[in-house]
C-alpha cells in the first residue's frame, strides 16, 4: 500500500503562475509597415478594395490596343481602301475599289435567268508602276504591322513574367504613339495615282459606259485605318496615364512605409 501511495502522490512543482494584469501595457516589438498599393494589390482587391487607377487605365489600354490592331489588320489587308463611285445617278451605282496591296475585280457569270457579277480581291500584278506616295503608304503599313506584332508579343510576355507589383511599363506609351503615327502615314495612298487620275478606272468607264469621278473617295478600309490610328493614340495616352499613376502610387506607398514606426508602445 505504501508503494501504491508513493506512485499516486502528485509531486509539487516549484513553479508559480501569476495572473496577467489587464492594466499592464503590452509592448510590441518589430512592427513592420504593410504596403497598400505596390506589393499586395491582389490581397487588397481580395479584401474588398477596388482596383487602383493604374489598374483601370492598364486594362483600358489593353482593350484599345487589341481593338486598334484588329482594325489595322482588316483595314489594310483588303481591296476596299478607296473607291470610285458611279456618278451617272443610277439607282444602283457601280463602284471600283482599290487597296494598298489588292484591287477589286468582278467575275461575270451568264445564265438563263440573267447575268451575275461576283466581286473578289486580287493582288496587283508586278507590271503595275507604283509612285512614291503608294510606296510610302505600303512602307508605313508594314512598319505599323511589325510594331503592332511587337506590342502584342510584349503584352503577352509581360503579362506572364511581370512582377505582381507592376502593371505598366514605360515603353508602352511611346510604342503605341509611334504605331499610330505609322498607321496614319498609310493615308499617303490617297495622294497616289491609284486615287488621282487612275487610268484603269477611266478605261473601265469607257468600256461600260459608266461615268466615274477623276478623284477617289475613302472607303471602308481607309475608315478602319483612321479608326485604328485613333485607338492607337488612345492606347498611348492611356498607357502614359497608367504608368504615371502607378509611379505615384508606389512613391506614396514608400513614403507611408517610411513614416511607420518600427517599435512603439500601444
Coordinates of N, CA and C in Angstrom, one line a residue, residues 35-39 41 54 165-166 242-259:
X35 N 2.6 47.5 -47.1 CA 2.3 48.3 -48.2 C 0.9 48.2 -48.6
X36 N 0.3 49.3 -49.2 CA -1.1 49.3 -49.5 C -1.4 49.2 -51.0
X37 N -0.4 49.5 -51.9 CA -0.7 49.5 -53.3 C 0.3 48.8 -54.2
X38 N 1.5 48.7 -53.8 CA 2.6 48.3 -54.7 C 2.9 46.8 -54.7
X39 N 2.8 46.2 -53.5 CA 3.3 44.8 -53.4 C 2.2 43.8 -53.1
X41 N -1.4 44.2 -54.1 CA -2.6 44.7 -54.7 C -3.6 43.6 -54.9
X54 N -4.1 53.0 -61.8 CA -3.2 52.4 -62.7 C -3.8 51.1 -63.3
X165 N 3.7 43.4 -58.5 CA 3.7 44.8 -58.0 C 3.7 45.8 -59.2
X166 N 3.8 45.3 -60.5 CA 3.9 46.2 -61.6 C 2.8 45.9 -62.6
X242 N -1.6 55.6 -67.1 CA -1.5 54.5 -66.2 C -0.1 54.4 -65.5
X243 N 1.0 54.6 -66.4 CA 2.3 54.5 -65.8 C 2.6 55.6 -64.8
X244 N 2.1 56.8 -65.1 CA 2.3 57.9 -64.2 C 1.6 57.7 -62.9
X245 N 0.4 57.1 -63.0 CA -0.4 56.9 -61.8 C 0.2 55.8 -60.9
X246 N 0.8 54.8 -61.6 CA 1.4 53.7 -60.8 C 2.7 54.2 -60.1
X247 N 3.5 55.0 -60.8 CA 4.7 55.6 -60.2 C 4.3 56.4 -58.9
X248 N 3.2 57.2 -59.0 CA 2.8 58.0 -57.9 C 2.3 57.1 -56.8
X249 N 1.6 56.0 -57.1 CA 1.1 55.1 -56.1 C 2.3 54.4 -55.3
X250 N 3.3 54.0 -56.1 CA 4.5 53.4 -55.5 C 5.2 54.4 -54.6
X251 N 5.4 55.7 -55.0 CA 6.1 56.7 -54.2 C 5.3 57.0 -53.0
X252 N 3.9 57.1 -53.1 CA 3.1 57.3 -51.9 C 3.2 56.1 -50.9
X253 N 3.3 54.9 -51.5 CA 3.4 53.7 -50.6 C 4.7 53.7 -49.9
X254 N 5.8 54.1 -50.6 CA 7.1 54.1 -49.9 C 7.1 55.1 -48.9
X255 N 6.6 56.3 -49.1 CA 6.5 57.4 -48.1 C 5.8 56.9 -46.8
X256 N 4.6 56.2 -47.1 CA 3.8 55.7 -46.0 C 4.6 54.7 -45.2
X257 N 5.4 53.9 -45.9 CA 6.2 52.8 -45.2 C 7.3 53.4 -44.4
X258 N 7.9 54.5 -44.8 CA 9.0 55.2 -44.1 C 8.5 55.9 -42.9
X259 N 7.2 56.4 -42.9 CA 6.7 57.1 -41.7 C 6.2 56.1 -40.6

